[in-house]
Each structure stands twice: as C-alpha cells, then as structure tokens.
Amino acid sequence: MQLSNNRYVIQGVDLLNLCAEMGTPLYVYDGNKIIEQINTLKKAFDGLPLKIKYATKALSNVSVLKLIKSQGCEVDAVSIQEAHLALLAGFKPHEILFTPNMVGFEEIQEAVTLGLRINIDNISILEQFGDKYGSSVPCCIRINPHIMAGGNHKISTGHIDSKFGISILQMRHVERIVASHSMHIDGLHMHTGSDILESEVFLRGAEILFDAARNFKDLRFLDFGSGFKVAYKEGDITTDLYDLGKKLGQAFRNFCKEYGRELEIWFEPGKYLVSESGYLLVSTNVIKTTPATVFLGVNSGMNHLIRPMMYEAYHHMTNISNPQGVQRMYSVVGYICETDTLGWDRKLSEAKEGDIIATHNTGAYGFSMASNYNSRFRPAEVLIVEGKAHLIRKREEFADLTANQIILDL
Ligand SMILES: *Cc1c(COP(=O)(O)O)cnc(C)c1O
C-alpha cells in the first residue's frame, strides 16, 4: 500500500474506491508482495535444491493458492480439508506434504489414498503406519528438537512442553520401529514455531536434524519448517534470510557431502509469504469519548482478526480516508460483545465516522482464523494481481449462517 496523489493504492488500485465498490469489512491481498517474498526466499537459497512448501493454514483461499503455485511453490497442509483445497488449486498430490497433529489414523489413510506425502508426528501413528504400509509408502518424520524459539509461547512449537513432533530423545525408539517394519523414511522435518529472529536458532535446529538424519539411509529431503519473522512495527527486526541462506546453505552442503547424496532443502513459510500482502479494511462506525480514551469503533473485530486478542499481536493501522490529517490517539475496537480491541493507543490521522481504517499485515492468520461469532458475516476477500482487483470470496449473507442448521418445528 502506498500513497499516490494523496490516495492509498495497491498496484494502482485505489483502496477507497475499492471499499465503495465492494463494501467493508474487506480483506485485500497484494499479489505482487506475495511474489516478491517468494523471490527473496529463492534468492537467499540460490544454488540449493530448494522447495518452498507454502503453509496453507496461513491463508487458504484457492485463488491465493493458485498464485503461489504459479510461482513454482508446493504446499504443506495440516488437515485433509486443506489438502483438498490445494488439490482444487491444481497442486499434484505428491506436491502436498501432509503435516497434521493429533489426527486419527483414518485421516492419515485418507491422505495416503489421495497420494499425499505424509509427515508423521507421533510414535503411535508411526507404528500404525509401519504395520499397515511397511516399506510400500514412504513417509517423513517430524522431530521436536526441543529448542525454545520464537517470540511468543503460544506460537512456539519446538519446546519440551509442546505437543508437536516426536521428541529428539525418542530417536532410538523411532529407529527400532522403522527397522522392524522396513519403513521407508524419505524425509525429516522440524518446525520450531513462529517469529524466529536468529539464524543461529535455525542452525541449532539444523545440527539436531543432521544428527538424526545420519541414522536414516533413504532420505530425499530435510524440511526446516518455518518461523521467519516479518515486520509488524516500523523498525521491527526481521529474519535476515540472506544471512540464513549463507549459513544454513553451507551447513546443508557440508552435511550432504558427508551423507553421500544431494538432498532437497525444504521450508514451509506461511506468515512470511502472505502476511505483509494483506490489509483488513474496515469502516469507522462510532467515535466515542470516555473519561479514559477515545474509542474508534469499527465494523469488524476479533471475529475477523483474532491475533490482537489471542496473541497480543501488534498490527499497524492507517486511516486511509485522511492521509495528511493531524495525528490523534485512539483505542481501535471492534463491534463484538466482548473486550474486542484491535489496537491500543494508536496514533491515527484524525478520524471521523465513516472513515476507512486499514489494518496492516493481516494476510496471514487473518481470514483463515475468522469466525461467525456474534452471528456476523465473514468479510469478502480481494486479490490484486497485475494491477487488477479480483473478488476471490463473496461476503457472507444470512443464508450462510443457517445453511447447516436444522430448524426444529417447535
Ligand atoms: C503453521 C505451520 C507453518 C507456518 O508457520 P509460519 O510461522 O506461518 O511461517 C509451517 N509448518 C507447519 C507444520 C505449521 O504448522
């Protein structure tokens, strides 16, 4: 989003006009930004057999998946439904890595039937998989390296209390199961969580993965998960991908030499690919002054963007209706009947009722975590590609709220 002739635009598309045409609340995604992020990642690991497995759960609109596919990426799916969305977007089954957590074995079998690549994250499923498929279906193993990484406990997944992955301390047990069922392990995986800043954290994880990999002879790839940090505030430090590419790339090459085979290096970015592309555009319903603050109440809330309430996430905001206005402080709140704050103590250009407020960085875990709480409709979604705005999801309507209800004759 940028200012051009005092109007906020994305690829030349005027955002106020877009809101007038499509209504609010509206999720808008800048396709160019997604492509730019993919290209940065490719450049950072240039020269290595890199595969980018987009983490579908961040933003699973099929048109967005198609855009990401057009850039040569593949996907990671955490549910069978996400896998079906990816298939609908045109991904081949073998391009989909299925990385669920705590699902029943039936769902794993369904994934095998579909031809997905399977990533196993607990001993129980590993044994059932070995019993059922032996060496006939390869699989990947998700390892929990027990490193504390990431900015927020709720989004860290690699620590000792985490429910994800098979503990690195259980590798001996894993090897026994694999050997006794002649299983074909073609990859090892770790995903230590989101918002990891330091290349060193990835490198520590990588060393643990390399150590484990020495005990598996049929590997084709190592998957380092994700967790690349994006900037939420101005001045926020982000993961230096070029630094990571240099250091991890070198370590990876060294390992492959020792292992005796060139493996593929995989990542599963979600947030990194789509977060910065997205804006949630909402209208100001009410400006309410109380003894404590000035509330700016909008026609959206935690039902459409839960990250501020769930993770205390900071999302930058802009009053796009008043680009040059004097700065005033507001508490931006939603219309949900709960404490429903989108932004505390925000400096915005002076706002009046009807003004459009853009919440930045909402491409990831925005719409995909949206709900119908308070029986509100979920927003429409727009994808801007090649200078053109495309509606990629209609705004919900009343019939959507009752679609699956069976209304009793009482
Ligand atoms: C959520 C998830 C990701 C993506 O994490 P981001 O922080 O959005 O990049 C990658 N891999 C797996 C297995 C995940 O569950």
Short mmCIF file of N, CA and C in Angstrom, two decimals, residues 127-199:
data_model
loop_
_atom_site.label_atom_id
_atom_site.label_comp_id
_atom_site.label_asym_id
_atom_site.label_seq_id
_atom_site.Cartn_x
_atom_site.Cartn_y
_atom_site.Cartn_z
N GLU A 127 3.86 -46.30 14.32
CA GLU A 127 3.72 -47.76 14.41
C GLU A 127 2.57 -48.26 13.56
N GLN A 128 1.44 -47.56 13.62
CA GLN A 128 0.29 -47.97 12.80
C GLN A 128 0.62 -47.88 11.31
N PHE A 129 1.37 -46.83 10.96
CA PHE A 129 1.75 -46.62 9.56
C PHE A 129 2.67 -47.76 9.10
N GLY A 130 3.60 -48.11 9.97
CA GLY A 130 4.52 -49.20 9.65
C GLY A 130 3.77 -50.52 9.50
N ASP A 131 2.83 -50.78 10.41
CA ASP A 131 2.03 -52.01 10.37
C ASP A 131 1.28 -52.12 9.06
N LYS A 132 0.69 -51.00 8.67
CA LYS A 132 -0.23 -51.02 7.52
C LYS A 132 0.53 -50.99 6.19
N TYR A 133 1.55 -50.12 6.12
CA TYR A 133 2.16 -49.87 4.80
C TYR A 133 3.57 -50.44 4.66
N GLY A 134 4.20 -50.82 5.76
CA GLY A 134 5.56 -51.36 5.67
C GLY A 134 6.46 -50.44 4.87
N SER A 135 7.09 -51.01 3.84
CA SER A 135 8.01 -50.20 3.03
C SER A 135 7.31 -49.65 1.79
N SER A 136 6.00 -49.90 1.66
CA SER A 136 5.34 -49.57 0.38
C SER A 136 5.03 -48.08 0.22
N VAL A 137 4.88 -47.37 1.34
CA VAL A 137 4.60 -45.93 1.25
C VAL A 137 5.65 -45.18 2.06
N PRO A 138 6.44 -44.32 1.39
CA PRO A 138 7.44 -43.57 2.15
C PRO A 138 6.76 -42.54 3.07
N CYS A 139 7.46 -42.14 4.10
CA CYS A 139 6.93 -41.07 4.94
C CYS A 139 8.07 -40.26 5.52
N CYS A 140 7.68 -39.10 6.03
CA CYS A 140 8.62 -38.18 6.66
C CYS A 140 8.35 -38.21 8.15
N ILE A 141 9.34 -37.89 8.95
CA ILE A 141 9.14 -37.86 10.40
C ILE A 141 9.37 -36.45 10.93
N ARG A 142 8.40 -35.98 11.69
CA ARG A 142 8.50 -34.66 12.31
C ARG A 142 9.18 -34.79 13.66
N ILE A 143 10.30 -34.14 13.79
CA ILE A 143 11.09 -34.22 15.01
C ILE A 143 10.91 -32.95 15.84
N ASN A 144 10.80 -33.14 17.14
CA ASN A 144 10.80 -31.98 18.03
C ASN A 144 12.19 -31.85 18.63
N PRO A 145 12.93 -30.83 18.18
CA PRO A 145 14.33 -30.71 18.61
C PRO A 145 14.48 -30.11 20.01
N HIS A 146 13.37 -29.72 20.63
CA HIS A 146 13.40 -29.10 21.96
C HIS A 146 14.30 -27.88 22.00
N ILE A 147 14.09 -26.98 21.07
CA ILE A 147 14.74 -25.69 21.23
C ILE A 147 13.66 -24.65 21.38
N MET A 148 13.89 -23.74 22.30
CA MET A 148 12.91 -22.70 22.56
C MET A 148 13.16 -21.60 21.53
N ALA A 149 12.18 -21.41 20.69
CA ALA A 149 12.36 -20.42 19.63
C ALA A 149 11.09 -19.62 19.45
N GLY A 150 11.25 -18.42 18.97
CA GLY A 150 10.08 -17.63 18.64
C GLY A 150 9.70 -16.67 19.73
N GLY A 151 8.88 -15.69 19.34
CA GLY A 151 8.63 -14.57 20.21
C GLY A 151 7.56 -14.82 21.25
N ASN A 152 6.71 -15.80 21.07
CA ASN A 152 5.51 -15.89 21.86
C ASN A 152 5.26 -17.35 22.20
N HIS A 153 5.04 -17.64 23.47
CA HIS A 153 4.87 -19.03 23.90
C HIS A 153 3.77 -19.75 23.12
N LYS A 154 2.70 -18.98 22.80
CA LYS A 154 1.57 -19.61 22.11
C LYS A 154 1.92 -20.04 20.69
N ILE A 155 2.98 -19.48 20.12
CA ILE A 155 3.33 -19.86 18.75
C ILE A 155 4.66 -20.58 18.65
N SER A 156 5.20 -20.97 19.81
CA SER A 156 6.41 -21.78 19.81
C SER A 156 5.99 -23.24 19.82
N THR A 157 6.64 -24.05 19.01
CA THR A 157 6.20 -25.44 18.92
C THR A 157 7.32 -26.43 19.18
N GLY A 158 8.55 -25.93 19.36
CA GLY A 158 9.67 -26.85 19.47
C GLY A 158 10.11 -27.12 20.90
N HIS A 159 9.45 -26.52 21.87
CA HIS A 159 9.94 -26.65 23.25
C HIS A 159 9.47 -27.96 23.88
N ILE A 160 9.93 -28.22 25.09
CA ILE A 160 9.72 -29.52 25.73
C ILE A 160 8.25 -29.76 26.05
N ASP A 161 7.47 -28.70 26.31
CA ASP A 161 6.06 -28.86 26.65
C ASP A 161 5.17 -28.96 25.42
N SER A 162 5.76 -28.84 24.25
CA SER A 162 4.96 -28.76 23.04
C SER A 162 4.37 -30.12 22.66
N LYS A 163 3.19 -30.09 22.07
CA LYS A 163 2.54 -31.34 21.63
C LYS A 163 2.98 -31.77 20.24
N PHE A 164 3.87 -30.98 19.62
CA PHE A 164 4.21 -31.25 18.22
C PHE A 164 5.46 -32.12 18.09
N GLY A 165 5.43 -33.00 17.11
CA GLY A 165 6.62 -33.73 16.73
C GLY A 165 6.97 -34.87 17.68
N ILE A 166 7.94 -35.66 17.23
CA ILE A 166 8.46 -36.76 18.05
C ILE A 166 9.75 -36.27 18.68
N SER A 167 9.82 -36.41 19.98
CA SER A 167 10.99 -35.88 20.70
C SER A 167 12.29 -36.43 20.13
N ILE A 168 13.25 -35.57 20.02
CA ILE A 168 14.58 -35.97 19.56
C ILE A 168 15.16 -37.04 20.50
N LEU A 169 14.67 -37.04 21.75
CA LEU A 169 15.15 -38.03 22.72
C LEU A 169 14.58 -39.42 22.44
N GLN A 170 13.59 -39.50 21.57
CA GLN A 170 12.96 -40.80 21.27
C GLN A 170 13.46 -41.40 19.95
N MET A 171 14.56 -40.87 19.42
CA MET A 171 15.01 -41.33 18.10
C MET A 171 15.39 -42.81 18.09
N ARG A 172 15.89 -43.29 19.20
CA ARG A 172 16.27 -44.71 19.27
C ARG A 172 15.02 -45.59 19.07
N HIS A 173 13.93 -45.16 19.74
CA HIS A 173 12.66 -45.88 19.62
C HIS A 173 12.15 -45.81 18.16
N VAL A 174 12.25 -44.62 17.58
CA VAL A 174 11.83 -44.44 16.18
C VAL A 174 12.61 -45.38 15.27
N GLU A 175 13.91 -45.42 15.46
CA GLU A 175 14.75 -46.27 14.60
C GLU A 175 14.33 -47.74 14.72
N ARG A 176 13.98 -48.16 15.93
CA ARG A 176 13.55 -49.56 16.13
C ARG A 176 12.27 -49.85 15.35
N ILE A 177 11.32 -48.92 15.44
CA ILE A 177 10.05 -49.12 14.74
C ILE A 177 10.28 -49.15 13.24
N VAL A 178 11.09 -48.22 12.77
CA VAL A 178 11.38 -48.12 11.33
C VAL A 178 12.04 -49.41 10.84
N ALA A 179 13.01 -49.90 11.61
CA ALA A 179 13.73 -51.10 11.20
C ALA A 179 12.80 -52.32 11.21
N SER A 180 12.00 -52.44 12.26
CA SER A 180 11.20 -53.66 12.38
C SER A 180 10.10 -53.73 11.33
N HIS A 181 9.67 -52.57 10.78
CA HIS A 181 8.65 -52.60 9.72
C HIS A 181 9.25 -52.33 8.34
N SER A 182 10.59 -52.28 8.26
CA SER A 182 11.28 -51.92 7.00
C SER A 182 10.70 -50.67 6.38
N MET A 183 10.42 -49.67 7.21
CA MET A 183 9.78 -48.46 6.69
C MET A 183 10.75 -47.64 5.86
N HIS A 184 10.18 -46.91 4.90
CA HIS A 184 10.97 -46.07 4.02
C HIS A 184 10.80 -44.60 4.47
N ILE A 185 11.79 -44.11 5.19
CA ILE A 185 11.73 -42.73 5.67
C ILE A 185 12.46 -41.85 4.66
N ASP A 186 11.69 -40.99 3.98
CA ASP A 186 12.32 -40.20 2.91
C ASP A 186 12.59 -38.75 3.29
N GLY A 187 12.17 -38.37 4.50
CA GLY A 187 12.46 -37.01 4.92
C GLY A 187 12.39 -36.84 6.42
N LEU A 188 13.10 -35.85 6.93
CA LEU A 188 12.97 -35.46 8.33
C LEU A 188 12.56 -34.00 8.36
N HIS A 189 11.77 -33.68 9.37
CA HIS A 189 11.13 -32.37 9.42
C HIS A 189 11.23 -31.80 10.82
N MET A 190 11.36 -30.48 10.90
CA MET A 190 11.16 -29.80 12.18
C MET A 190 10.49 -28.46 11.90
N HIS A 191 9.67 -28.04 12.83
CA HIS A 191 9.08 -26.70 12.73
C HIS A 191 9.01 -26.19 14.16
N THR A 192 9.88 -25.24 14.46
CA THR A 192 10.04 -24.88 15.87
C THR A 192 9.17 -23.72 16.30
N GLY A 193 8.40 -23.16 15.37
CA GLY A 193 7.48 -22.11 15.78
C GLY A 193 7.63 -20.87 14.95
N SER A 194 6.87 -19.85 15.31
CA SER A 194 6.83 -18.64 14.51
C SER A 194 7.67 -17.53 15.14
N ASP A 195 7.99 -16.56 14.32
CA ASP A 195 8.70 -15.37 14.78
C ASP A 195 10.09 -15.66 15.31
N ILE A 196 10.83 -16.49 14.57
CA ILE A 196 12.22 -16.76 14.95
C ILE A 196 13.10 -15.71 14.29
N LEU A 197 13.91 -15.05 15.09
CA LEU A 197 14.72 -13.97 14.56
C LEU A 197 16.07 -14.44 14.06
N GLU A 198 16.65 -15.34 14.82
CA GLU A 198 18.07 -15.61 14.69
C GLU A 198 18.38 -16.75 13.75
N SER A 199 19.33 -16.53 12.84
CA SER A 199 19.83 -17.63 12.03
C SER A 199 20.38 -18.73 12.92
#
